[in-house]
PDB file of C-alpha atoms in Angstrom:
ATOM      1  CA  MET V   1       5.608 -32.596  31.642  1.00 51.00           C
ATOM      2  CA  ALA V   2       2.060 -31.200  31.724  1.00 54.00           C
ATOM      3  CA  PRO V   3      -0.185 -31.950  28.689  1.00 57.00           C
ATOM      4  CA  ILE V   4      -0.640 -29.212  26.098  1.00 60.00           C
ATOM      5  CA  GLY V   5      -4.077 -27.570  26.405  1.00 60.00           C
ATOM      6  CA  ASP V   6      -6.397 -26.692  23.510  1.00 58.00           C
ATOM      7  CA  ASP V   7      -5.756 -22.942  23.933  1.00 60.00           C
ATOM      8  CA  THR V   8      -2.000 -23.532  23.651  1.00 67.00           C
ATOM      9  CA  VAL V   9      -2.492 -25.680  20.558  1.00 58.00           C
ATOM     10  CA  HIS V  10      -4.644 -22.964  18.895  1.00 58.00           C
ATOM     11  CA  THR V  11      -2.003 -20.338  19.707  1.00 65.00           C
ATOM     12  CA  LEU V  12       0.712 -22.563  18.243  1.00 67.00           C
ATOM     13  CA  GLN V  13      -1.394 -23.214  15.146  1.00 62.00           C
ATOM     14  CA  GLU V  14      -1.833 -19.488  14.478  1.00 62.00           C
ATOM     15  CA  LEU V  15       1.888 -18.833  15.081  1.00 67.00           C
ATOM     16  CA  VAL V  16       2.986 -21.681  12.823  1.00 64.00           C
ATOM     17  CA  GLN V  17       0.564 -20.628  10.068  1.00 60.00           C
ATOM     18  CA  LYS V  18       2.077 -17.135  10.133  1.00 61.00           C
ATOM     19  CA  LEU V  19       5.606 -18.595  10.064  1.00 69.00           C
ATOM     20  CA  GLU V  20       4.755 -20.895   7.154  1.00 63.00           C
ATOM     21  CA  SER V  21       3.225 -17.995   5.259  1.00 60.00           C
ATOM     22  CA  ARG V  22       6.349 -15.887   5.837  1.00 65.00           C
ATOM     23  CA  VAL V  23       8.657 -18.749   4.822  1.00 66.00           C
ATOM     24  CA  LYS V  24       6.620 -19.226   1.641  1.00 58.00           C
ATOM     25  CA  GLN V  25       6.890 -15.521   0.831  1.00 59.00           C
ATOM     26  CA  LEU V  26      10.677 -15.616   1.275  1.00 67.00           C
ATOM     27  CA  GLU V  27      10.948 -18.768  -0.867  1.00 61.00           C
ATOM     28  CA  ASP V  28       8.888 -17.087  -3.584  1.00 55.00           C
ATOM     29  CA  LYS V  29      11.154 -14.023  -3.538  1.00 58.00           C
ATOM     30  CA  LEU V  30      14.257 -16.222  -3.874  1.00 65.00           C
ATOM     31  CA  GLU V  31      12.602 -18.060  -6.780  1.00 53.00           C
ATOM     32  CA  ASP V  32      11.733 -14.756  -8.461  1.00 51.00           C
ATOM     33  CA  VAL V  33      15.351 -13.557  -8.192  1.00 54.00           C
ATOM     34  CA  SER V  34      16.826 -16.820  -9.507  1.00 54.00           C
ATOM     35  CA  THR V  35      14.378 -17.393 -12.355  1.00 46.00           C
ATOM     36  CA  GLY V  36      13.316 -13.860 -13.215  1.00 49.00           C
ATOM     37  CA  THR V  37       9.667 -14.892 -13.106  1.00 39.00           C
ATOM     38  CA  LYS V  38       6.813 -13.265 -11.266  1.00 40.00           C
ATOM     39  CA  HIS V  39       5.261 -15.550  -8.684  1.00 39.00           C
ATOM     40  CA  THR V  40       1.501 -15.602  -8.089  1.00 40.00           C
ATOM     41  CA  PRO V  41       0.786 -15.704  -4.332  1.00 41.00           C
ATOM     42  CA  THR V  42      -1.084 -18.809  -3.189  1.00 43.00           C
ATOM     43  CA  GLU V  43      -1.200 -18.223   0.557  1.00 56.00           C
ATOM     44  CA  GLY V  44      -3.860 -16.342   2.474  1.00 82.00           C
ATOM     45  CA  VAL V  45      -7.612 -16.710   2.233  1.00 93.00           C
ATOM     46  CA  ARG V  46      -9.810 -16.550  -0.870  1.00 96.00           C
ATOM     47  CA  MET V  47     -13.449 -16.614   0.091  1.00 96.00           C
ATOM     48  CA  ILE V  48     -17.002 -15.456  -0.469  1.00 96.00           C
ATOM     49  CA  LEU V  49     -19.048 -14.328   2.531  1.00 96.00           C
ATOM     50  CA  MET V  50     -22.799 -14.710   1.995  1.00 94.00           C
ATOM     51  CA  GLY V  51     -25.745 -13.912   4.211  1.00 92.00           C
ATOM     52  CA  PRO V  52     -28.958 -11.864   4.307  1.00 90.00           C
ATOM     53  CA  PRO V  53     -28.985  -8.238   5.495  1.00 83.00           C
ATOM     54  CA  GLY V  54     -28.309  -8.222   9.232  1.00 83.00           C
ATOM     55  CA  ALA V  55     -26.733 -11.698   9.361  1.00 90.00           C
ATOM     56  CA  GLY V  56     -23.449 -10.243  10.616  1.00 89.00           C
ATOM     57  CA  LYS V  57     -21.206  -9.972   7.554  1.00 90.00           C
ATOM     58  CA  GLY V  58     -20.160  -6.469   8.590  1.00 85.00           C
ATOM     59  CA  THR V  59     -19.179  -7.760  12.036  1.00 88.00           C
ATOM     60  CA  GLN V  60     -17.239 -10.840  10.893  1.00 93.00           C
ATOM     61  CA  ALA V  61     -15.525  -9.561   7.718  1.00 92.00           C
ATOM     62  CA  PRO V  62     -13.196  -7.118   9.563  1.00 91.00           C
ATOM     63  CA  LYS V  63     -12.110  -9.968  11.874  1.00 93.00           C
ATOM     64  CA  ILE V  64     -11.285 -12.197   8.909  1.00 94.00           C
ATOM     65  CA  LYS V  65      -9.455  -9.294   7.270  1.00 93.00           C
ATOM     66  CA  GLU V  66      -7.362  -8.735  10.398  1.00 92.00           C
ATOM     67  CA  LYS V  67      -6.549 -12.427  10.850  1.00 91.00           C
ATOM     68  CA  PHE V  68      -5.342 -12.978   7.285  1.00 92.00           C
ATOM     69  CA  SER V  69      -4.168  -9.441   6.424  1.00 93.00           C
ATOM     70  CA  CYS V  70      -6.366  -9.652   3.326  1.00 95.00           C
ATOM     71  CA  CYS V  71      -8.684  -7.255   1.506  1.00 94.00           C
ATOM     72  CA  HIS V  72     -12.444  -7.006   2.020  1.00 94.00           C
ATOM     73  CA  LEU V  73     -14.113  -6.376  -1.336  1.00 93.00           C
ATOM     74  CA  ALA V  74     -17.730  -5.259  -0.973  1.00 89.00           C
ATOM     75  CA  THR V  75     -19.218  -4.581  -4.404  1.00 85.00           C
ATOM     76  CA  GLY V  76     -21.009  -1.379  -3.367  1.00 82.00           C
ATOM     77  CA  ASP V  77     -17.845   0.062  -1.836  1.00 83.00           C
ATOM     78  CA  MET V  78     -15.816  -0.914  -4.906  1.00 85.00           C
ATOM     79  CA  LEU V  79     -18.246   0.823  -7.239  1.00 86.00           C
ATOM     80  CA  ARG V  80     -18.210   4.003  -5.159  1.00 85.00           C
ATOM     81  CA  SER V  81     -14.409   3.924  -4.973  1.00 83.00           C
ATOM     82  CA  GLN V  82     -13.926   3.406  -8.717  1.00 85.00           C
ATOM     83  CA  VAL V  83     -16.430   6.159  -9.523  1.00 88.00           C
ATOM     84  CA  ALA V  84     -14.729   8.546  -7.073  1.00 87.00           C
ATOM     85  CA  LYS V  85     -11.291   7.762  -8.575  1.00 86.00           C
ATOM     86  CA  LYS V  86     -12.716   8.295 -12.074  1.00 89.00           C
ATOM     87  CA  THR V  87     -11.064   5.137 -13.391  1.00 88.00           C
ATOM     88  CA  PRO V  88     -12.139   3.873 -16.851  1.00 89.00           C
ATOM     89  CA  LEU V  89     -14.320   1.236 -15.181  1.00 89.00           C
ATOM     90  CA  GLY V  90     -15.644   3.834 -12.727  1.00 89.00           C
ATOM     91  CA  ARG V  91     -16.598   6.251 -15.532  1.00 91.00           C
ATOM     92  CA  GLU V  92     -18.338   3.450 -17.409  1.00 90.00           C
ATOM     93  CA  ALA V  93     -20.219   2.355 -14.281  1.00 89.00           C
ATOM     94  CA  LYS V  94     -21.266   5.933 -13.443  1.00 89.00           C
ATOM     95  CA  LYS V  95     -22.674   6.441 -16.932  1.00 90.00           C
ATOM     96  CA  ILE V  96     -24.818   3.310 -16.564  1.00 88.00           C
ATOM     97  CA  MET V  97     -25.969   4.176 -13.017  1.00 83.00           C
ATOM     98  CA  ASP V  98     -26.825   7.754 -14.003  1.00 84.00           C
ATOM     99  CA  GLN V  99     -29.148   6.300 -16.643  1.00 83.00           C
ATOM    100  CA  GLY V 100     -30.795   4.098 -14.024  1.00 79.00           C
ATOM    101  CA  GLY V 101     -29.254   0.872 -15.335  1.00 79.00           C
ATOM    102  CA  LEU V 102     -27.563  -2.038 -13.584  1.00 79.00           C
ATOM    103  CA  VAL V 103     -23.793  -2.327 -13.790  1.00 86.00           C
ATOM    104  CA  SER V 104     -22.849  -5.322 -15.928  1.00 89.00           C
ATOM    105  CA  ASP V 105     -21.127  -8.462 -14.625  1.00 91.00           C
ATOM    106  CA  GLU V 106     -18.120  -7.653 -16.827  1.00 91.00           C
ATOM    107  CA  ILE V 107     -17.602  -4.305 -15.100  1.00 91.00           C
ATOM    108  CA  VAL V 108     -17.890  -5.797 -11.600  1.00 92.00           C
ATOM    109  CA  ILE V 109     -15.505  -8.662 -12.477  1.00 94.00           C
ATOM    110  CA  GLY V 110     -13.142  -6.081 -13.959  1.00 92.00           C
ATOM    111  CA  MET V 111     -13.232  -4.080 -10.725  1.00 91.00           C
ATOM    112  CA  ILE V 112     -12.515  -7.182  -8.640  1.00 94.00           C
ATOM    113  CA  LYS V 113      -9.610  -8.101 -10.933  1.00 94.00           C
ATOM    114  CA  ALA V 114      -8.245  -4.545 -10.708  1.00 90.00           C
ATOM    115  CA  GLU V 115      -8.371  -4.675  -6.899  1.00 91.00           C
ATOM    116  CA  LEU V 116      -6.576  -8.038  -6.818  1.00 93.00           C
ATOM    117  CA  GLU V 117      -3.843  -6.654  -9.074  1.00 92.00           C
ATOM    118  CA  THR V 118      -3.364  -3.213  -7.533  1.00 90.00           C
ATOM    119  CA  ASN V 119      -4.588  -3.325  -3.921  1.00 90.00           C
ATOM    120  CA  GLN V 120      -1.634  -4.294  -1.705  1.00 92.00           C
ATOM    121  CA  GLU V 121      -3.987  -5.666   0.962  1.00 92.00           C
ATOM    122  CA  CYS V 122      -5.135  -8.328  -1.521  1.00 93.00           C
ATOM    123  CA  ALA V 123      -1.679  -9.953  -1.417  1.00 90.00           C
ATOM    124  CA  GLY V 124      -2.945 -11.791   1.667  1.00 91.00           C
ATOM    125  CA  GLY V 125      -6.101 -12.933  -0.116  1.00 95.00           C
ATOM    126  CA  PHE V 126      -9.611 -11.532  -0.293  1.00 96.00           C
ATOM    127  CA  ILE V 127     -13.131 -11.655   1.106  1.00 96.00           C
ATOM    128  CA  LEU V 128     -15.851 -11.060  -1.482  1.00 95.00           C
ATOM    129  CA  ASP V 129     -19.011  -9.561   0.013  1.00 91.00           C
ATOM    130  CA  GLY V 130     -22.128  -9.076  -2.117  1.00 84.00           C
ATOM    131  CA  PHE V 131     -20.808 -10.924  -5.151  1.00 91.00           C
ATOM    132  CA  PRO V 132     -21.535 -13.258  -6.878  1.00 94.00           C
ATOM    133  CA  ARG V 133     -25.329 -13.059  -6.714  1.00 88.00           C
ATOM    134  CA  THR V 134     -26.094 -15.338  -9.665  1.00 90.00           C
ATOM    135  CA  VAL V 135     -24.667 -18.610 -10.980  1.00 93.00           C
ATOM    136  CA  VAL V 136     -23.482 -16.820 -14.133  1.00 94.00           C
ATOM    137  CA  GLN V 137     -21.537 -14.364 -11.980  1.00 94.00           C
ATOM    138  CA  ALA V 138     -20.064 -17.274  -9.995  1.00 96.00           C
ATOM    139  CA  GLU V 139     -18.911 -18.952 -13.215  1.00 96.00           C
ATOM    140  CA  ARG V 140     -17.353 -15.725 -14.509  1.00 96.00           C
ATOM    141  CA  LEU V 141     -15.607 -15.173 -11.189  1.00 96.00           C
ATOM    142  CA  ASP V 142     -14.147 -18.697 -11.357  1.00 96.00           C
ATOM    143  CA  SER V 143     -12.925 -18.046 -14.910  1.00 96.00           C
ATOM    144  CA  MET V 144     -11.208 -14.815 -13.891  1.00 96.00           C
ATOM    145  CA  LEU V 145      -9.518 -16.491 -10.922  1.00 95.00           C
ATOM    146  CA  ASN V 146      -8.443 -19.440 -13.081  1.00 96.00           C
ATOM    147  CA  GLU V 147      -6.661 -16.988 -15.373  1.00 95.00           C
ATOM    148  CA  ARG V 148      -4.745 -15.869 -12.274  1.00 93.00           C
ATOM    149  CA  LYS V 149      -4.058 -19.530 -11.384  1.00 93.00           C
ATOM    150  CA  GLN V 150      -6.194 -19.162  -8.264  1.00 93.00           C
ATOM    151  CA  THR V 151      -9.328 -20.835  -6.944  1.00 94.00           C
ATOM    152  CA  LEU V 152     -11.811 -20.016  -4.216  1.00 96.00           C
ATOM    153  CA  GLN V 153     -11.212 -21.811  -0.914  1.00 95.00           C
ATOM    154  CA  HIS V 154     -14.449 -21.048   0.937  1.00 96.00           C
ATOM    155  CA  ALA V 155     -18.018 -19.960   0.255  1.00 96.00           C
ATOM    156  CA  VAL V 156     -19.401 -19.312   3.737  1.00 96.00           C
ATOM    157  CA  GLU V 157     -23.080 -18.582   4.265  1.00 96.00           C
ATOM    158  CA  LEU V 158     -24.230 -16.929   7.498  1.00 95.00           C
ATOM    159  CA  GLN V 159     -27.650 -18.503   8.046  1.00 94.00           C
ATOM    160  CA  ILE V 160     -30.395 -17.007  10.201  1.00 93.00           C
ATOM    161  CA  ASP V 161     -34.186 -17.150  10.339  1.00 91.00           C
ATOM    162  CA  ASP V 162     -35.867 -14.161   8.665  1.00 89.00           C
ATOM    163  CA  GLY V 163     -37.947 -13.508  11.778  1.00 84.00           C
ATOM    164  CA  LEU V 164     -34.846 -12.858  13.882  1.00 85.00           C
ATOM    165  CA  LEU V 165     -33.487 -10.312  11.451  1.00 86.00           C
ATOM    166  CA  VAL V 166     -36.091  -7.597  12.089  1.00 81.00           C
ATOM    167  CA  SER V 167     -34.886  -6.823  15.617  1.00 77.00           C
ATOM    168  CA  ARG V 168     -31.305  -7.015  14.436  1.00 77.00           C
ATOM    169  CA  ILE V 169     -31.609  -4.827  11.372  1.00 77.00           C
ATOM    170  CA  THR V 170     -33.641  -2.018  12.927  1.00 80.00           C
ATOM    171  CA  GLY V 171     -30.922  -1.445  15.540  1.00 85.00           C
ATOM    172  CA  ARG V 172     -27.944  -1.706  13.223  1.00 85.00           C
ATOM    173  CA  LEU V 173     -25.294   1.026  13.146  1.00 91.00           C
ATOM    174  CA  VAL V 174     -22.582   1.271  10.497  1.00 91.00           C
ATOM    175  CA  HIS V 175     -19.195   2.990  10.165  1.00 92.00           C
ATOM    176  CA  PRO V 176     -19.334   3.980   6.466  1.00 89.00           C
ATOM    177  CA  ALA V 177     -15.588   4.243   5.809  1.00 88.00           C
ATOM    178  CA  SER V 178     -14.623   0.768   7.066  1.00 87.00           C
ATOM    179  CA  GLY V 179     -17.902  -1.139   6.861  1.00 84.00           C
ATOM    180  CA  ARG V 180     -17.708  -2.083  10.548  1.00 89.00           C
ATOM    181  CA  SER V 181     -21.177  -2.634  11.963  1.00 88.00           C
ATOM    182  CA  TYR V 182     -22.621  -2.477  15.456  1.00 90.00           C
ATOM    183  CA  HIS V 183     -26.005  -2.941  17.065  1.00 86.00           C
ATOM    184  CA  LYS V 184     -27.685  -0.713  19.631  1.00 88.00           C
ATOM    185  CA  VAL V 185     -28.582  -3.740  21.796  1.00 82.00           C
ATOM    186  CA  PHE V 186     -26.611  -6.812  20.707  1.00 79.00           C
ATOM    187  CA  ASN V 187     -23.227  -5.296  19.804  1.00 87.00           C
ATOM    188  CA  PRO V 188     -23.111  -1.657  20.945  1.00 92.00           C
ATOM    189  CA  PRO V 189     -20.071   0.572  20.349  1.00 94.00           C
ATOM    190  CA  LYS V 190     -17.954   1.488  23.370  1.00 95.00           C
ATOM    191  CA  GLU V 191     -19.049   5.116  22.995  1.00 95.00           C
ATOM    192  CA  THR V 192     -22.556   5.948  21.815  1.00 93.00           C
ATOM    193  CA  MET V 193     -22.795   6.404  18.017  1.00 94.00           C
ATOM    194  CA  LYS V 194     -18.983   6.386  17.582  1.00 96.00           C
ATOM    195  CA  ASP V 195     -16.743   3.822  15.870  1.00 96.00           C
ATOM    196  CA  ASP V 196     -14.555   1.916  18.358  1.00 96.00           C
ATOM    197  CA  VAL V 197     -11.421   2.188  16.188  1.00 95.00           C
ATOM    198  CA  THR V 198     -11.522   5.720  14.738  1.00 95.00           C
ATOM    199  CA  GLY V 199     -14.047   7.520  16.942  1.00 96.00           C
ATOM    200  CA  GLU V 200     -15.839   8.683  13.797  1.00 96.00           C
ATOM    201  CA  PRO V 201     -19.660   8.936  13.761  1.00 95.00           C
ATOM    202  CA  LEU V 202     -21.807   5.863  13.078  1.00 96.00           C
ATOM    203  CA  VAL V 203     -24.906   6.025  10.874  1.00 93.00           C
ATOM    204  CA  GLN V 204     -28.134   4.075  10.506  1.00 87.00           C
ATOM    205  CA  ARG V 205     -28.967   3.163   6.912  1.00 80.00           C
ATOM    206  CA  SER V 206     -32.226   4.579   5.569  1.00 77.00           C
ATOM    207  CA  ASP V 207     -33.306   1.132   4.325  1.00 71.00           C
ATOM    208  CA  ASP V 208     -32.730  -0.509   7.717  1.00 74.00           C
ATOM    209  CA  ASN V 209     -36.420  -0.742   8.545  1.00 78.00           C
ATOM    210  CA  ALA V 210     -38.818  -3.689   8.744  1.00 78.00           C
ATOM    211  CA  GLU V 211     -40.715  -3.007   5.509  1.00 81.00           C
ATOM    212  CA  ALA V 212     -37.605  -2.485   3.392  1.00 80.00           C
ATOM    213  CA  LEU V 213     -35.990  -5.522   5.016  1.00 83.00           C
ATOM    214  CA  LYS V 214     -38.805  -7.862   3.946  1.00 84.00           C
ATOM    215  CA  LYS V 215     -38.401  -6.799   0.316  1.00 85.00           C
ATOM    216  CA  ARG V 216     -34.625  -7.210   0.485  1.00 84.00           C
ATOM    217  CA  LEU V 217     -34.979 -10.687   2.015  1.00 88.00           C
ATOM    218  CA  VAL V 218     -37.275 -11.873  -0.784  1.00 89.00           C
ATOM    219  CA  THR V 219     -34.712 -10.724  -3.349  1.00 86.00           C
ATOM    220  CA  TYR V 220     -31.840 -12.222  -1.369  1.00 88.00           C
ATOM    221  CA  HIS V 221     -33.386 -15.697  -1.119  1.00 89.00           C
ATOM    222  CA  GLN V 222     -34.361 -15.735  -4.791  1.00 89.00           C
ATOM    223  CA  GLN V 223     -30.823 -14.842  -5.834  1.00 85.00           C
ATOM    224  CA  THR V 224     -28.822 -16.789  -3.274  1.00 87.00           C
ATOM    225  CA  ALA V 225     -30.376 -20.270  -3.388  1.00 89.00           C
ATOM    226  CA  PRO V 226     -28.929 -21.130  -6.846  1.00 93.00           C
ATOM    227  CA  VAL V 227     -25.511 -19.690  -5.882  1.00 95.00           C
ATOM    228  CA  VAL V 228     -25.444 -21.786  -2.703  1.00 94.00           C
ATOM    229  CA  GLY V 229     -26.266 -24.829  -4.831  1.00 95.00           C
ATOM    230  CA  TYR V 230     -23.391 -23.996  -7.190  1.00 96.00           C
ATOM    231  CA  TYR V 231     -20.826 -23.859  -4.373  1.00 96.00           C
ATOM    232  CA  GLN V 232     -22.261 -26.939  -2.657  1.00 95.00           C
ATOM    233  CA  LYS V 233     -21.497 -28.849  -5.851  1.00 95.00           C
ATOM    234  CA  THR V 234     -17.912 -27.567  -5.873  1.00 92.00           C
ATOM    235  CA  GLY V 235     -17.494 -28.663  -2.254  1.00 92.00           C
ATOM    236  CA  ILE V 236     -16.403 -25.313  -0.761  1.00 95.00           C
ATOM    237  CA  TRP V 237     -19.753 -24.204   0.741  1.00 96.00           C
ATOM    238  CA  LYS V 238     -20.152 -24.085   4.514  1.00 95.00           C
ATOM    239  CA  GLY V 239     -23.212 -22.897   6.440  1.00 95.00           C
ATOM    240  CA  ILE V 240     -22.822 -21.200   9.832  1.00 96.00           C
ATOM    241  CA  ASP V 241     -25.579 -20.510  12.371  1.00 96.00           C
ATOM    242  CA  ALA V 242     -25.605 -16.704  12.507  1.00 94.00           C
ATOM    243  CA  SER V 243     -28.289 -16.558  15.230  1.00 93.00           C
ATOM    244  CA  GLN V 244     -25.505 -17.147  17.778  1.00 91.00           C
ATOM    245  CA  GLU V 245     -23.836 -14.207  19.489  1.00 89.00           C
ATOM    246  CA  PRO V 246     -20.973 -12.723  17.379  1.00 90.00           C
ATOM    247  CA  GLY V 247     -18.204 -14.402  19.397  1.00 92.00           C
ATOM    248  CA  GLN V 248     -19.650 -17.851  18.754  1.00 95.00           C
ATOM    249  CA  VAL V 249     -20.084 -17.101  15.050  1.00 95.00           C
ATOM    250  CA  TRP V 250     -16.406 -16.114  14.926  1.00 95.00           C
ATOM    251  CA  LYS V 251     -15.423 -19.407  16.584  1.00 95.00           C
ATOM    252  CA  SER V 252     -17.446 -21.261  13.948  1.00 95.00           C
ATOM    253  CA  LEU V 253     -15.623 -19.348  11.208  1.00 95.00           C
ATOM    254  CA  LEU V 254     -12.262 -20.188  12.771  1.00 94.00           C
ATOM    255  CA  GLY V 255     -13.339 -23.821  12.746  1.00 93.00           C
ATOM    256  CA  VAL V 256     -13.895 -23.638   8.974  1.00 92.00           C
ATOM    257  CA  PHE V 257     -10.439 -22.103   8.415  1.00 90.00           C
ATOM    258  CA  GLU V 258      -8.665 -24.523  10.771  1.00 87.00           C
ATOM    259  CA  GLN V 259     -10.330 -27.542   9.177  1.00 82.00           C
ATOM    260  CA  SER V 260      -9.172 -26.377   5.749  1.00 74.00           C
ATOM    261  CA  ALA V 261      -5.655 -25.698   7.032  1.00 72.00           C
ATOM    262  CA  SER V 262      -5.362 -29.086   8.728  1.00 68.00           C
ATOM    263  CA  GLN V 263      -6.490 -30.885   5.565  1.00 66.00           C
ATOM    264  CA  GLY V 264      -3.865 -29.126   3.475  1.00 58.00           C
ATOM    265  CA  LYS V 265      -0.983 -29.242   5.923  1.00 54.00           C
ATOM    266  CA  SER V 266      -0.612 -32.823   7.070  1.00 47.00           C
ATOM    267  CA  GLY V 267       3.116 -32.431   6.737  1.00 44.00           C
ATOM    268  CA  SER V 268       3.248 -28.926   8.194  1.00 45.00           C
ATOM    269  CA  LEU V 269       5.608 -27.475  10.755  1.00 47.00           C
ATOM    270  CA  LEU V 270       2.980 -27.983  13.461  1.00 43.00           C
ATOM    271  CA  SER V 271       2.778 -31.698  12.713  1.00 43.00           C
ATOM    272  CA  LYS V 272       6.531 -31.984  13.017  1.00 44.00           C
ATOM    273  CA  ILE V 273       6.601 -30.000  16.276  1.00 47.00           C
ATOM    274  CA  THR V 274       3.737 -31.732  18.065  1.00 44.00           C
ATOM    275  CA  GLY V 275       3.685 -35.082  16.346  1.00 44.00           C
ATOM    276  CA  ARG V 276      -0.072 -34.615  15.693  1.00 45.00           C
TER     277      ARG V 276
END
């Protein structure tokens, strides 16, 4: 019998992970019926995606979302959505923003909690993008998740030299509705200025220019360094070289997920099937 190749093993791993997730869901439903209790999902991914403007969060987040069938929670999008829906949190946030103020941590945490409770996509986990930006926010996020009997699994930082970001950021194109991002040179859409999935128009952000970028990078580094330190202490931080082409960055991300899965599933179905 021919030896099993790495590609076959990866395919089996993904298949088995999906099967285990489905089995767990069915077991939870049976437990709910027999005990009358509501089960809190523990499967899926719960992560923070960090990185400076242009590092590739908008390219990688949709791939993570597709792989885990989870929700992608970008703070700016959440604020706009809550304001548009005129929810109590949205009305409160709009009042503050109209006065030129910054939305409080409590409101943002409340919005994240509301999404986790009401957004069906979040049943498969979540990717937080753009939050937390301070250690206080990180601590409050942990407290909220602890109340839900959940913890973060990953805090992934896409790392790239500031000098490389100028050429990236000035050619960036974005699909506003989904957050998918492209680049005129490095990651162009199949059809000029149109989203690959929907065919809708792409836009270039007004602040995607070299001068604005430098100011945003200064702010980013000042805010992010303490947050990185916080998650390094908790042991869930991982840094990924984002100067690689997007496919290699995705492979690095998969490596983070697979390492975590293998550590937590020593007695998994895959181990029993392959003997590994």
